[in-house]
């Protein structure tokens, strides 16, 4: 308990406390954000799988390209994982460019819309919301620290008042030089 007071006095624990409070406060928004992103990734993955499937049997495409298409977009699971990588790993140029250049220009519009709306816009909005929550926790923590300091000042003032009341043996509200010694 004494160590905690010393650490608090030096503000060593304040950043850790803010971090812990932020993690606790953002758990529910984090859960809903990840659920929304997961559903979006799943829906877009299924759509991409359906769009790519006809090209897997196209005789005009190179066999190596068909193998690459199947590896990345051939099944629902593979396609969903590829969309996950596009969303979070930043590898969208390597995973989208062959679709656009070697398969069909239609994928430029489909993937471009997904990258603009989800990879850039939605993830930045979610980041901004987490930043807002963090700043709110920090401001609440700052208010709490101010309240603690004010309470500490009141306690100190009360102790000083008690001290001088005890020192005032005559009871006239003034501590004379003789009473002080």
mmCIF file of C-alpha atoms in Angstrom:
data_model
loop_
_atom_site.group_PDB
_atom_site.id
_atom_site.type_symbol
_atom_site.label_atom_id
_atom_site.label_comp_id
_atom_site.label_asym_id
_atom_site.label_seq_id
_atom_site.Cartn_x
_atom_site.Cartn_y
_atom_site.Cartn_z
ATOM 1 C CA UNK A 1 0.000 0.000 0.000
ATOM 2 C CA UNK A 2 2.822 2.404 0.875
ATOM 3 C CA UNK A 3 4.655 1.437 -2.330
ATOM 4 C CA UNK A 4 1.526 2.204 -4.353
ATOM 5 C CA UNK A 5 1.368 5.678 -2.813
ATOM 6 C CA UNK A 6 5.015 6.285 -3.651
ATOM 7 C CA UNK A 7 4.534 5.068 -7.211
ATOM 8 C CA UNK A 8 1.402 7.157 -7.596
ATOM 9 C CA UNK A 9 3.264 10.186 -6.269
ATOM 10 C CA UNK A 10 5.844 9.780 -9.012
ATOM 11 C CA UNK A 11 3.155 9.133 -11.654
ATOM 12 C CA UNK A 12 4.903 5.952 -12.765
ATOM 13 C CA UNK A 13 1.711 3.921 -12.725
ATOM 14 C CA UNK A 14 -0.478 6.554 -14.428
ATOM 15 C CA UNK A 15 0.265 5.445 -18.024
ATOM 16 C CA UNK A 16 -0.292 1.809 -17.089
ATOM 17 C CA UNK A 17 -3.575 2.679 -15.401
ATOM 18 C CA UNK A 18 -4.702 4.654 -18.472
ATOM 19 C CA UNK A 19 -3.720 1.753 -20.735
ATOM 20 C CA UNK A 20 -5.614 -0.771 -18.607
ATOM 21 C CA UNK A 21 -8.697 1.438 -18.420
ATOM 22 C CA UNK A 22 -8.580 2.008 -22.177
ATOM 23 C CA UNK A 23 -8.359 -1.713 -22.918
ATOM 24 C CA UNK A 24 -11.258 -2.414 -20.577
ATOM 25 C CA UNK A 25 -13.351 0.465 -21.952
ATOM 26 C CA UNK A 26 -12.744 -0.506 -25.578
ATOM 27 C CA UNK A 27 -13.406 -4.225 -25.303
ATOM 28 C CA UNK A 28 -17.056 -4.021 -26.380
ATOM 29 C CA UNK A 29 -16.436 -1.576 -29.270
ATOM 30 C CA UNK A 30 -13.490 -3.777 -30.325
ATOM 31 C CA UNK A 31 -15.725 -6.861 -30.336
ATOM 32 C CA UNK A 32 -18.388 -5.174 -32.488
ATOM 33 C CA UNK A 33 -15.782 -3.689 -34.824
ATOM 34 C CA UNK A 34 -14.154 -7.069 -35.380
ATOM 35 C CA UNK A 35 -17.549 -8.701 -35.894
ATOM 36 C CA UNK A 36 -18.470 -6.080 -38.495
ATOM 37 C CA UNK A 37 -15.120 -6.498 -40.265
ATOM 38 C CA UNK A 38 -15.393 -10.296 -40.141
ATOM 39 C CA UNK A 39 -18.884 -10.252 -41.685
ATOM 40 C CA UNK A 40 -17.707 -7.785 -44.337
ATOM 41 C CA UNK A 41 -14.667 -9.939 -45.141
ATOM 42 C CA UNK A 42 -16.829 -13.065 -45.278
ATOM 43 C CA UNK A 43 -19.424 -11.507 -47.601
ATOM 44 C CA UNK A 44 -16.811 -9.997 -49.900
ATOM 45 C CA UNK A 45 -14.867 -13.287 -49.887
ATOM 46 C CA UNK A 46 -17.947 -15.222 -50.972
ATOM 47 C CA UNK A 47 -18.671 -12.655 -53.680
ATOM 48 C CA UNK A 48 -15.091 -12.796 -54.980
ATOM 49 C CA UNK A 49 -15.181 -16.590 -54.976
ATOM 50 C CA UNK A 50 -18.316 -16.491 -57.128
ATOM 51 C CA UNK A 51 -16.781 -13.921 -59.491
ATOM 52 C CA UNK A 52 -13.507 -15.848 -59.919
ATOM 53 C CA UNK A 53 -15.040 -19.319 -60.255
ATOM 54 C CA UNK A 54 -15.956 -19.047 -63.982
ATOM 55 C CA UNK A 55 -12.377 -18.061 -64.826
ATOM 56 C CA UNK A 56 -11.006 -21.277 -63.270
ATOM 57 C CA UNK A 57 -12.457 -23.249 -66.198
ATOM 58 C CA UNK A 58 -11.650 -20.673 -68.892
ATOM 59 C CA UNK A 59 -9.452 -22.393 -71.526
ATOM 60 C CA UNK A 60 -8.036 -19.042 -72.658
ATOM 61 C CA UNK A 61 -6.229 -18.482 -69.334
ATOM 62 C CA UNK A 62 -2.743 -19.795 -68.645
ATOM 63 C CA UNK A 63 -2.535 -22.861 -66.376
ATOM 64 C CA UNK A 64 -0.150 -21.093 -63.985
ATOM 65 C CA UNK A 65 -2.641 -18.243 -63.633
ATOM 66 C CA UNK A 66 -5.457 -20.737 -62.991
ATOM 67 C CA UNK A 67 -3.320 -22.378 -60.301
ATOM 68 C CA UNK A 68 -2.679 -18.946 -58.721
ATOM 69 C CA UNK A 69 -6.406 -18.134 -58.943
ATOM 70 C CA UNK A 70 -7.326 -21.412 -57.257
ATOM 71 C CA UNK A 71 -4.658 -20.964 -54.592
ATOM 72 C CA UNK A 72 -5.944 -17.507 -53.642
ATOM 73 C CA UNK A 73 -9.610 -17.422 -54.710
ATOM 74 C CA UNK A 74 -10.601 -21.013 -55.573
ATOM 75 C CA UNK A 75 -12.650 -21.965 -52.525
ATOM 76 C CA UNK A 76 -14.704 -19.982 -50.032
ATOM 77 C CA UNK A 77 -12.102 -20.504 -47.315
ATOM 78 C CA UNK A 78 -9.144 -19.577 -49.511
ATOM 79 C CA UNK A 79 -10.920 -16.520 -50.851
ATOM 80 C CA UNK A 80 -11.962 -15.361 -47.379
ATOM 81 C CA UNK A 81 -8.372 -15.757 -46.171
ATOM 82 C CA UNK A 82 -7.118 -13.770 -49.167
ATOM 83 C CA UNK A 83 -9.627 -10.993 -48.428
ATOM 84 C CA UNK A 84 -8.459 -11.064 -44.792
ATOM 85 C CA UNK A 85 -4.875 -10.603 -46.015
ATOM 86 C CA UNK A 86 -5.962 -7.804 -48.339
ATOM 87 C CA UNK A 87 -7.706 -6.069 -45.423
ATOM 88 C CA UNK A 88 -5.128 -6.420 -42.672
ATOM 89 C CA UNK A 89 -1.754 -7.348 -44.189
ATOM 90 C CA UNK A 90 -1.505 -4.568 -46.737
ATOM 91 C CA UNK A 91 -0.699 -7.086 -49.446
ATOM 92 C CA UNK A 92 -3.550 -6.058 -51.689
ATOM 93 C CA UNK A 93 -1.390 -4.977 -54.659
ATOM 94 C CA UNK A 94 0.150 -8.444 -55.004
ATOM 95 C CA UNK A 95 -3.207 -10.165 -54.554
ATOM 96 C CA UNK A 96 -5.328 -7.856 -56.717
ATOM 97 C CA UNK A 97 -3.048 -6.781 -59.576
ATOM 98 C CA UNK A 98 -2.955 -10.235 -61.296
ATOM 99 C CA UNK A 99 -6.766 -10.333 -61.170
ATOM 100 C CA UNK A 100 -7.009 -6.973 -62.893
ATOM 101 C CA UNK A 101 -4.184 -7.347 -65.418
ATOM 102 C CA UNK A 102 -4.462 -11.033 -66.331
ATOM 103 C CA UNK A 103 -8.081 -12.026 -65.657
ATOM 104 C CA UNK A 104 -10.558 -9.155 -66.074
ATOM 105 C CA UNK A 105 -10.722 -5.387 -65.719
ATOM 106 C CA UNK A 106 -14.015 -5.818 -63.814
ATOM 107 C CA UNK A 107 -11.967 -6.733 -60.760
ATOM 108 C CA UNK A 108 -10.476 -3.223 -60.737
ATOM 109 C CA UNK A 109 -13.872 -1.773 -59.875
ATOM 110 C CA UNK A 110 -14.871 -4.501 -57.434
ATOM 111 C CA UNK A 111 -11.542 -4.615 -55.576
ATOM 112 C CA UNK A 112 -11.068 -0.854 -55.831
ATOM 113 C CA UNK A 113 -14.413 -0.252 -54.130
ATOM 114 C CA UNK A 114 -13.594 -2.790 -51.393
ATOM 115 C CA UNK A 115 -10.141 -1.313 -50.765
ATOM 116 C CA UNK A 116 -11.458 2.253 -50.684
ATOM 117 C CA UNK A 117 -14.485 1.533 -48.489
ATOM 118 C CA UNK A 118 -13.166 -1.149 -46.161
ATOM 119 C CA UNK A 119 -9.367 -1.131 -46.121
ATOM 120 C CA UNK A 120 -9.060 2.640 -46.040
ATOM 121 C CA UNK A 121 -12.343 4.146 -44.804
ATOM 122 C CA UNK A 122 -13.761 1.602 -42.349
ATOM 123 C CA UNK A 123 -10.464 0.752 -40.668
ATOM 124 C CA UNK A 124 -9.634 4.443 -40.234
ATOM 125 C CA UNK A 125 -13.074 5.136 -38.775
ATOM 126 C CA UNK A 126 -12.607 2.275 -36.318
ATOM 127 C CA UNK A 127 -9.146 3.592 -35.449
ATOM 128 C CA UNK A 128 -10.587 7.073 -34.882
ATOM 129 C CA UNK A 129 -13.268 5.660 -32.585
ATOM 130 C CA UNK A 130 -10.651 3.826 -30.534
ATOM 131 C CA UNK A 131 -8.570 6.989 -30.346
ATOM 132 C CA UNK A 132 -11.648 8.927 -29.180
ATOM 133 C CA UNK A 133 -12.296 6.307 -26.471
ATOM 134 C CA UNK A 134 -8.660 6.470 -25.382
ATOM 135 C CA UNK A 135 -8.771 10.252 -25.117
ATOM 136 C CA UNK A 136 -12.028 10.041 -23.154
ATOM 137 C CA UNK A 137 -10.440 7.597 -20.689
ATOM 138 C CA UNK A 138 -7.396 9.868 -20.397
ATOM 139 C CA UNK A 139 -9.553 12.907 -19.692
ATOM 140 C CA UNK A 140 -11.565 10.982 -17.084
ATOM 141 C CA UNK A 141 -8.273 9.866 -15.548
ATOM 142 C CA UNK A 142 -7.012 13.460 -15.508
ATOM 143 C CA UNK A 143 -10.236 14.560 -13.820
ATOM 144 C CA UNK A 144 -9.793 11.767 -11.274
ATOM 145 C CA UNK A 145 -6.229 12.888 -10.578
ATOM 146 C CA UNK A 146 -7.456 16.480 -10.070
ATOM 147 C CA UNK A 147 -10.128 15.267 -7.664
ATOM 148 C CA UNK A 148 -7.528 13.250 -5.750
ATOM 149 C CA UNK A 149 -5.249 16.300 -5.482
ATOM 150 C CA UNK A 150 -8.133 18.464 -4.266
ATOM 151 C CA UNK A 151 -9.088 15.859 -1.653
ATOM 152 C CA UNK A 152 -5.453 15.650 -0.558
ATOM 153 C CA UNK A 153 -5.332 19.454 -0.217
ATOM 154 C CA UNK A 154 -8.522 19.431 1.881
ATOM 155 C CA UNK A 155 -7.096 16.756 4.186
ATOM 156 C CA UNK A 156 -3.878 18.747 4.594
ATOM 157 C CA UNK A 157 -5.840 21.942 5.322
ATOM 158 C CA UNK A 158 -7.931 20.081 7.915
ATOM 159 C CA UNK A 159 -4.787 18.723 9.570
ATOM 160 C CA UNK A 160 -3.290 22.226 9.694
ATOM 161 C CA UNK A 161 -6.532 23.562 11.178
ATOM 162 C CA UNK A 162 -6.483 20.831 13.841
ATOM 163 C CA UNK A 163 -2.848 21.573 14.629
ATOM 164 C CA UNK A 164 -3.444 25.291 15.070
ATOM 165 C CA UNK A 165 -6.656 24.666 17.020
ATOM 166 C CA UNK A 166 -4.701 22.505 19.468
ATOM 167 C CA UNK A 167 -1.910 25.100 19.601
ATOM 168 C CA UNK A 168 -4.448 27.827 20.459
ATOM 169 C CA UNK A 169 -4.736 27.080 24.191
ATOM 170 C CA UNK A 170 -6.474 30.367 24.980
ATOM 171 C CA UNK A 171 -9.265 29.634 22.484
ATOM 172 C CA UNK A 172 -9.253 33.149 21.002
ATOM 173 C CA UNK A 173 -8.658 31.897 17.422
ATOM 174 C CA UNK A 174 -5.154 33.346 17.278
ATOM 175 C CA UNK A 175 -1.925 31.503 18.074
ATOM 176 C CA UNK A 176 0.299 33.841 20.006
ATOM 177 C CA UNK A 177 4.075 33.637 20.168
ATOM 178 C CA UNK A 178 3.858 32.100 23.639
ATOM 179 C CA UNK A 179 1.288 29.488 22.532
ATOM 180 C CA UNK A 180 3.357 28.642 19.474
ATOM 181 C CA UNK A 181 6.443 27.849 21.604
#
